[in-house]
Tab-separated table of C-alpha atoms in Angstrom:
chain	number	residue	atom	x	y	z
U	1	MET	CA	49.843	156.519	215.211
U	2	ARG	CA	47.980	159.515	213.735
U	3	CYS	CA	49.847	161.975	215.950
U	4	LEU	CA	53.208	160.457	215.053
U	5	PHE	CA	52.361	160.697	211.383
U	6	LEU	CA	51.299	164.361	211.624
U	7	GLU	CA	54.394	165.165	213.679
U	8	SER	CA	56.568	163.544	211.016
U	9	MET	CA	54.958	165.878	208.448
U	10	LYS	CA	55.450	168.870	210.821
U	11	VAL	CA	51.752	169.761	210.827
U	12	HIS	CA	50.622	168.364	214.171
U	13	LEU	CA	48.115	170.809	215.763
U	14	LYS	CA	48.762	173.415	213.049
U	15	GLY	CA	46.266	175.185	210.813
U	16	LEU	CA	43.736	172.835	209.243
U	17	TRP	CA	45.384	169.935	211.060
U	18	LYS	CA	44.393	171.051	214.558
U	19	SER	CA	41.493	168.614	214.651
U	20	GLY	CA	43.305	165.915	212.684
U	21	CYS	CA	43.941	163.775	215.765
U	22	MET	CA	42.714	163.209	219.310
U	23	CYS	CA	44.968	166.002	220.601
U	24	GLY	CA	42.943	168.685	218.898
U	25	PRO	CA	39.997	170.624	220.295
U	26	ASP	CA	36.567	169.090	220.673
U	27	ILE	CA	33.954	170.885	218.601
U	28	ALA	CA	31.796	171.416	221.678
U	29	SER	CA	34.585	173.414	223.332
U	30	VAL	CA	35.260	175.653	220.342
U	31	LYS	CA	33.451	178.977	220.465
U	32	ASP	CA	34.854	180.331	217.212
U	33	LEU	CA	34.547	178.378	213.963
U	34	SER	CA	36.321	181.081	211.962
U	35	ILE	CA	37.596	179.372	208.881
U	36	THR	CA	41.233	178.263	209.048
U	37	THR	CA	42.910	178.616	205.652
U	38	GLU	CA	46.437	177.281	206.114
U	39	TRP	CA	47.855	173.943	204.948
U	40	ASN	CA	51.106	174.722	206.799
U	41	MET	CA	53.201	172.943	204.181
U	42	GLU	CA	55.007	173.842	200.990
U	43	SER	CA	53.082	174.251	197.750
U	44	SER	CA	54.448	171.039	196.227
U	45	LEU	CA	52.592	169.040	198.909
U	46	CYS	CA	49.149	170.679	198.887
U	47	PRO	CA	46.473	171.924	196.443
U	48	CYS	CA	46.720	175.649	197.177
U	49	THR	CA	45.921	176.952	193.666
U	50	GLU	CA	43.675	175.998	190.793
U	51	PRO	CA	44.562	172.764	188.936
U	52	GLU	CA	46.771	172.816	185.879
U	53	ASN	CA	44.280	170.725	183.887
U	54	PRO	CA	40.523	170.092	183.987
U	55	VAL	CA	39.489	167.210	186.180
U	56	PRO	CA	39.453	163.901	184.287
U	57	ALA	CA	36.089	162.169	184.451
U	58	PRO	CA	35.720	160.456	186.730
U	59	LEU	CA	38.432	160.273	189.372
U	60	ALA	CA	38.325	156.739	190.771
U	61	SER	CA	41.063	156.631	193.421
U	62	TRP	CA	43.435	158.708	195.510
U	63	GLU	CA	46.136	157.871	192.981
U	64	ASP	CA	44.012	159.472	190.252
U	65	TYR	CA	43.466	162.544	192.392
U	66	PHE	CA	47.123	162.970	193.337
U	67	GLN	CA	48.196	162.614	189.713
U	68	TRP	CA	45.623	165.180	188.558
U	69	ARG	CA	46.663	167.634	191.268
U	70	SER	CA	50.386	166.986	190.645
U	71	LEU	CA	50.985	165.941	194.256
U	72	PRO	CA	53.391	163.281	195.530
U	73	LEU	CA	51.838	160.232	197.179
U	74	HIS	CA	53.588	161.006	200.450
U	75	SER	CA	51.594	164.228	200.820
U	76	PRO	CA	49.196	163.879	203.782
U	77	VAL	CA	46.399	166.044	202.346
U	78	ALA	CA	44.090	163.076	201.747
U	79	VAL	CA	43.737	162.788	205.532
U	80	LEU	CA	41.601	165.959	205.367
U	81	LEU	CA	40.369	165.915	201.786
U	82	HIS	CA	38.344	162.741	202.291
U	83	TRP	CA	35.394	165.036	203.155
U	84	PRO	CA	35.094	166.817	199.756
U	85	LEU	CA	36.321	163.800	197.773
U	86	THR	CA	33.692	161.581	199.391
U	87	LEU	CA	31.071	164.159	198.411
U	88	TYR	CA	32.502	164.135	194.879
U	89	HIS	CA	32.265	160.332	194.783
U	90	CYS	CA	28.688	160.349	196.084
U	91	LEU	CA	27.632	162.799	193.389
U	92	GLN	CA	29.065	160.400	190.809
U	93	LEU	CA	27.128	157.503	192.363
U	94	SER	CA	23.899	159.498	192.421
U	95	ARG	CA	24.254	160.128	188.672
U	96	ILE	CA	23.460	163.794	189.115
U	97	GLN	CA	24.612	165.598	185.975
U	98	THR	CA	26.615	168.431	187.500
U	99	SER	CA	27.120	169.992	184.069
U	100	ARG	CA	23.500	171.178	184.351
U	101	TYR	CA	24.526	173.512	187.173
U	102	ASP	CA	26.895	175.672	185.142
U	103	GLY	CA	26.575	178.909	187.057
U	104	HIS	CA	22.991	179.612	186.016
U	105	ASP	CA	21.631	177.414	188.775
U	106	THR	CA	22.805	176.073	192.122
U	107	LEU	CA	23.490	172.469	193.094
U	108	HIS	CA	22.089	171.993	196.602
U	109	ILE	CA	23.605	169.406	198.961
U	110	HIS	CA	22.221	168.662	202.417
U	111	TYR	CA	25.108	167.388	204.532
U	112	LEU	CA	24.023	165.695	207.752
U	113	GLY	CA	25.844	165.276	211.047
U	114	PRO	CA	29.035	167.354	210.590
U	115	GLU	CA	31.478	167.377	213.501
U	116	LYS	CA	35.207	167.597	212.724
U	117	GLU	CA	34.349	169.109	209.360
U	118	LEU	CA	33.226	172.224	211.204
U	119	LEU	CA	36.862	172.897	212.114
U	120	GLN	CA	38.095	172.112	208.582
U	121	LEU	CA	35.633	174.000	206.392
U	122	ALA	CA	38.359	175.329	204.094
U	123	VAL	CA	38.994	171.851	202.663
U	124	PHE	CA	35.632	172.131	200.878
U	125	ALA	CA	37.337	174.669	198.601
U	126	GLU	CA	38.570	171.669	196.635
U	127	LEU	CA	35.027	171.275	195.299
U	128	ARG	CA	35.740	174.383	193.221
U	129	ALA	CA	38.377	172.429	191.322
U	130	LEU	CA	36.336	169.224	191.170
U	131	PHE	CA	33.231	170.988	189.794
U	132	PRO	CA	34.452	173.956	187.721
U	133	GLY	CA	31.672	176.297	186.718
U	134	VAL	CA	29.252	174.773	189.224
U	135	HIS	CA	27.826	176.760	192.123
U	136	LEU	CA	27.503	174.426	195.104
U	137	ARG	CA	25.473	175.301	198.163
U	138	ILE	CA	25.956	172.909	201.076
U	139	GLU	CA	23.686	172.930	204.122
U	140	LEU	CA	25.555	171.412	207.073
U	141	VAL	CA	23.057	170.376	209.722
U	142	GLY	CA	23.628	168.458	212.939
U	143	PRO	CA	23.459	168.551	216.737
U	144	ALA	CA	27.234	169.144	217.031
U	145	VAL	CA	26.906	172.646	215.556
U	146	PRO	CA	27.487	175.234	218.324
U	147	ARG	CA	24.311	177.190	219.020
U	148	SER	CA	26.172	180.452	218.448
U	149	ARG	CA	26.906	179.433	214.833
U	150	ASP	CA	23.368	178.365	213.912
U	151	GLY	CA	22.435	180.014	210.624
U	152	GLU	CA	25.957	181.195	209.785
U	153	VAL	CA	26.904	181.383	206.105
U	154	VAL	CA	30.487	180.764	204.946
U	155	ASN	CA	31.499	181.603	201.373
U	156	ILE	CA	34.629	179.881	200.083
U	157	SER	CA	36.156	181.532	197.038
U	158	SER	CA	39.825	180.534	197.326
U	159	TYR	CA	41.966	177.561	198.293
U	160	PRO	CA	43.757	177.131	201.630
U	161	ASN	CA	47.221	178.692	201.506
U	162	CYS	CA	50.519	176.842	201.514
U	163	SER	CA	53.407	178.008	203.701
U	164	GLY	CA	55.227	179.829	200.899
U	165	GLU	CA	55.000	183.581	201.423
U	166	SER	CA	55.642	184.252	197.728
U	167	CYS	CA	53.306	181.546	196.391
U	168	HIS	CA	50.651	182.506	193.863
U	169	CYS	CA	47.984	181.255	196.291
U	170	ARG	CA	48.504	184.365	198.431
U	171	SER	CA	47.826	186.694	195.504
U	172	SER	CA	44.505	188.519	195.369
U	173	ILE	CA	44.054	187.237	191.801
U	174	ALA	CA	44.955	183.637	192.591
U	175	SER	CA	41.500	182.241	191.858
U	176	GLU	CA	40.163	184.668	189.266
U	177	ASN	CA	40.900	182.443	186.292
U	178	LEU	CA	38.906	179.464	187.556
U	179	ASN	CA	35.414	179.586	186.054
U	180	CYS	CA	33.636	178.556	189.224
U	181	SER	CA	31.255	180.171	191.651
U	182	GLU	CA	32.287	180.049	195.249
U	183	VAL	CA	31.182	177.171	197.437
U	184	THR	CA	28.559	178.382	199.910
U	185	LEU	CA	28.176	176.628	203.250
U	186	LYS	CA	25.329	177.284	205.665
U	187	ILE	CA	25.438	175.823	209.163
U	188	TRP	CA	22.360	174.615	211.032
U	189	LYS	CA	22.086	173.277	214.565
U	190	GLY	CA	19.715	170.381	215.207
U	191	LEU	CA	18.485	167.121	213.758
U	192	TYR	CA	17.684	167.121	210.057
U	193	HIS	CA	14.035	166.137	210.405
U	194	GLU	CA	13.560	168.981	212.890
U	195	ARG	CA	15.246	171.661	210.764
U	196	TYR	CA	14.195	170.474	207.303
U	197	GLY	CA	11.261	172.909	207.048
U	198	ASP	CA	13.568	175.866	207.714
U	199	ILE	CA	16.297	174.658	205.368
U	200	VAL	CA	14.112	173.998	202.305
U	201	LYS	CA	12.763	177.542	202.335
U	202	ASP	CA	15.992	178.435	200.487
U	203	SER	CA	17.525	175.071	199.576
U	204	ASN	CA	15.648	172.102	198.137
U	205	PRO	CA	18.200	169.259	198.052
U	206	HIS	CA	19.427	167.500	194.944
U	207	LEU	CA	21.407	165.099	197.148
U	208	ILE	CA	21.409	164.262	200.860
U	209	LEU	CA	24.722	163.017	202.280
U	210	ALA	CA	25.301	161.666	205.785
U	211	PRO	CA	29.028	160.927	206.307
U	212	ASN	CA	30.043	158.528	209.099
U	213	ALA	CA	26.382	158.346	210.005
U	214	GLY	CA	26.352	155.547	212.586
U	215	VAL	CA	22.710	154.863	211.715
U	216	ALA	CA	22.529	151.715	213.856
U	217	ALA	CA	23.975	153.491	216.898
U	218	TYR	CA	21.639	156.504	217.044
U	219	PRO	CA	17.833	156.057	217.243
U	220	SER	CA	17.445	159.715	216.257
U	221	TRP	CA	18.115	158.636	212.656
U	222	MET	CA	14.742	156.851	212.453
U	223	PRO	CA	12.511	159.926	211.901
U	224	THR	CA	15.103	161.436	209.570
U	225	ILE	CA	15.154	158.293	207.388
U	226	GLU	CA	11.360	158.159	207.364
U	227	MET	CA	11.280	161.775	206.201
U	228	ILE	CA	13.904	161.208	203.496
U	229	ARG	CA	11.895	158.268	202.171
U	230	GLY	CA	8.883	160.565	201.914
U	231	ILE	CA	10.597	163.378	200.003
U	232	GLY	CA	12.190	160.983	197.487
U	233	VAL	CA	15.589	162.689	197.195
U	234	PRO	CA	18.701	160.519	196.645
U	235	ALA	CA	20.346	159.948	200.017
U	236	ILE	CA	23.790	158.441	200.546
U	237	PHE	CA	25.322	157.405	203.852
U	238	THR	CA	28.841	156.395	204.790
U	239	ASP	CA	30.038	154.538	207.855
U	240	PHE	CA	33.302	153.773	209.602
U	241	CYS	CA	33.590	150.047	208.941
U	242	GLU	CA	31.871	147.242	207.071
U	243	GLU	CA	30.077	145.884	210.137
U	244	ALA	CA	28.581	149.290	210.916
U	245	ALA	CA	27.496	149.664	207.289
U	246	HIS	CA	25.691	146.297	207.336
U	247	LEU	CA	23.953	147.149	210.606
U	248	ALA	CA	22.899	150.492	209.128
U	249	SER	CA	21.597	148.723	206.028
U	250	CYS	CA	19.362	146.511	208.164
U	251	CYS	CA	18.063	149.542	210.096
U	252	ILE	CA	17.288	151.527	206.953
U	253	SER	CA	15.543	148.585	205.272
U	254	SER	CA	13.438	147.934	208.362
U	255	ILE	CA	12.288	151.573	208.361
U	256	THR	CA	11.645	151.906	204.624
U	257	GLY	CA	10.450	148.342	203.991
U	258	GLN	CA	12.756	148.218	200.968
U	259	PRO	CA	16.327	147.092	200.255
U	260	LEU	CA	19.006	149.714	199.734
U	261	GLY	CA	18.912	151.461	196.391
U	262	LEU	CA	22.706	151.700	196.452
U	263	PRO	CA	24.335	148.563	197.893
U	264	ILE	CA	27.221	148.746	200.346
U	265	GLN	CA	30.570	149.382	198.674
U	266	VAL	CA	34.049	150.520	199.611
U	267	ASN	CA	34.607	154.252	199.323
U	268	PRO	CA	37.750	154.813	197.200
U	269	PHE	CA	38.152	158.192	198.892
U	270	ARG	CA	37.928	156.958	202.476
U	271	GLN	CA	40.284	158.645	204.888
U	272	PRO	CA	43.797	157.162	204.591
U	273	ILE	CA	46.858	157.302	206.808
U	274	ALA	CA	50.431	156.723	205.730
U	275	GLU	CA	52.348	153.742	207.039
U	276	ASN	CA	55.945	154.177	208.180
U	277	ASN	CA	56.263	157.534	206.406
U	278	SER	CA	56.094	155.776	203.052
U	279	ALA	CA	53.871	156.324	200.039
U	280	LEU	CA	51.808	153.278	201.024
U	281	TYR	CA	48.366	154.066	202.358
U	282	ILE	CA	46.203	151.931	204.581
U	283	PRO	CA	42.531	152.807	205.133
U	284	CYS	CA	41.322	154.390	208.299
U	285	TYR	CA	37.659	153.912	209.168
U	286	SER	CA	36.364	157.377	208.430
U	287	ASN	CA	33.955	157.316	205.451
U	288	GLY	CA	35.062	153.746	204.777
U	289	PHE	CA	31.877	152.330	203.237
U	290	VAL	CA	29.170	153.946	201.100
U	291	PHE	CA	25.502	152.945	200.720
U	292	GLY	CA	22.282	154.722	199.871
U	293	MET	CA	18.524	154.797	199.537
């Protein structure tokens, strides 16, 4: 179904969409994570330049986002943008006042267990629009990171391009008017509790996020959760489906001896797919449910 949808939008296995379905490359087989910066669609269907208006506070749904970004509901970009929009939503839930990080300081996010995101890093450029004037530094740490990319730093200072050769997004001054520092990503190979000492030398977290964590399925989460409890930083997890989220909740509570600080709830920015090429969206499982400690 996903492949048929991407084929109908003429983006199957193109640009940022290469890992958007099962046909794409597996991260373990990819030697080069060079950032792909092409939406491969016309400008009216994708956020390739800065927004026309400041972000309303807060965005509460994909409909809100599409209206703010002046995109039609049949645009498929939400299939990829669920990564940065989920991070946006989790920052709202954590009650971190992002206005404090207005360019004079850096908001540090520790992002655990990235996989497909590593082939779609350019979508995190949307955080520039969501948090204008805020410098975000995101540490992506997980065992799926290729060893050759361990320690690599990626600076994102522009949006992915549309397919229009004459579009403003391809201009060298396309992003100069947006009062926002670039998003900085640093990639770490390994489990979080094993690499934490190295990471915090330069980046003490304000928020820890573990998308699609599968806590109940992987025993390696146990020492990481114990460590997070000890450092006392807000930590938010997402999981594919409600059952997995409830199982994860039981695991976390058994390790910490406490109930969740943030109860299980539906993520309004979970990954959607379009049904029958219409503007109706049905949820896929990716980032479906949010909970935290």
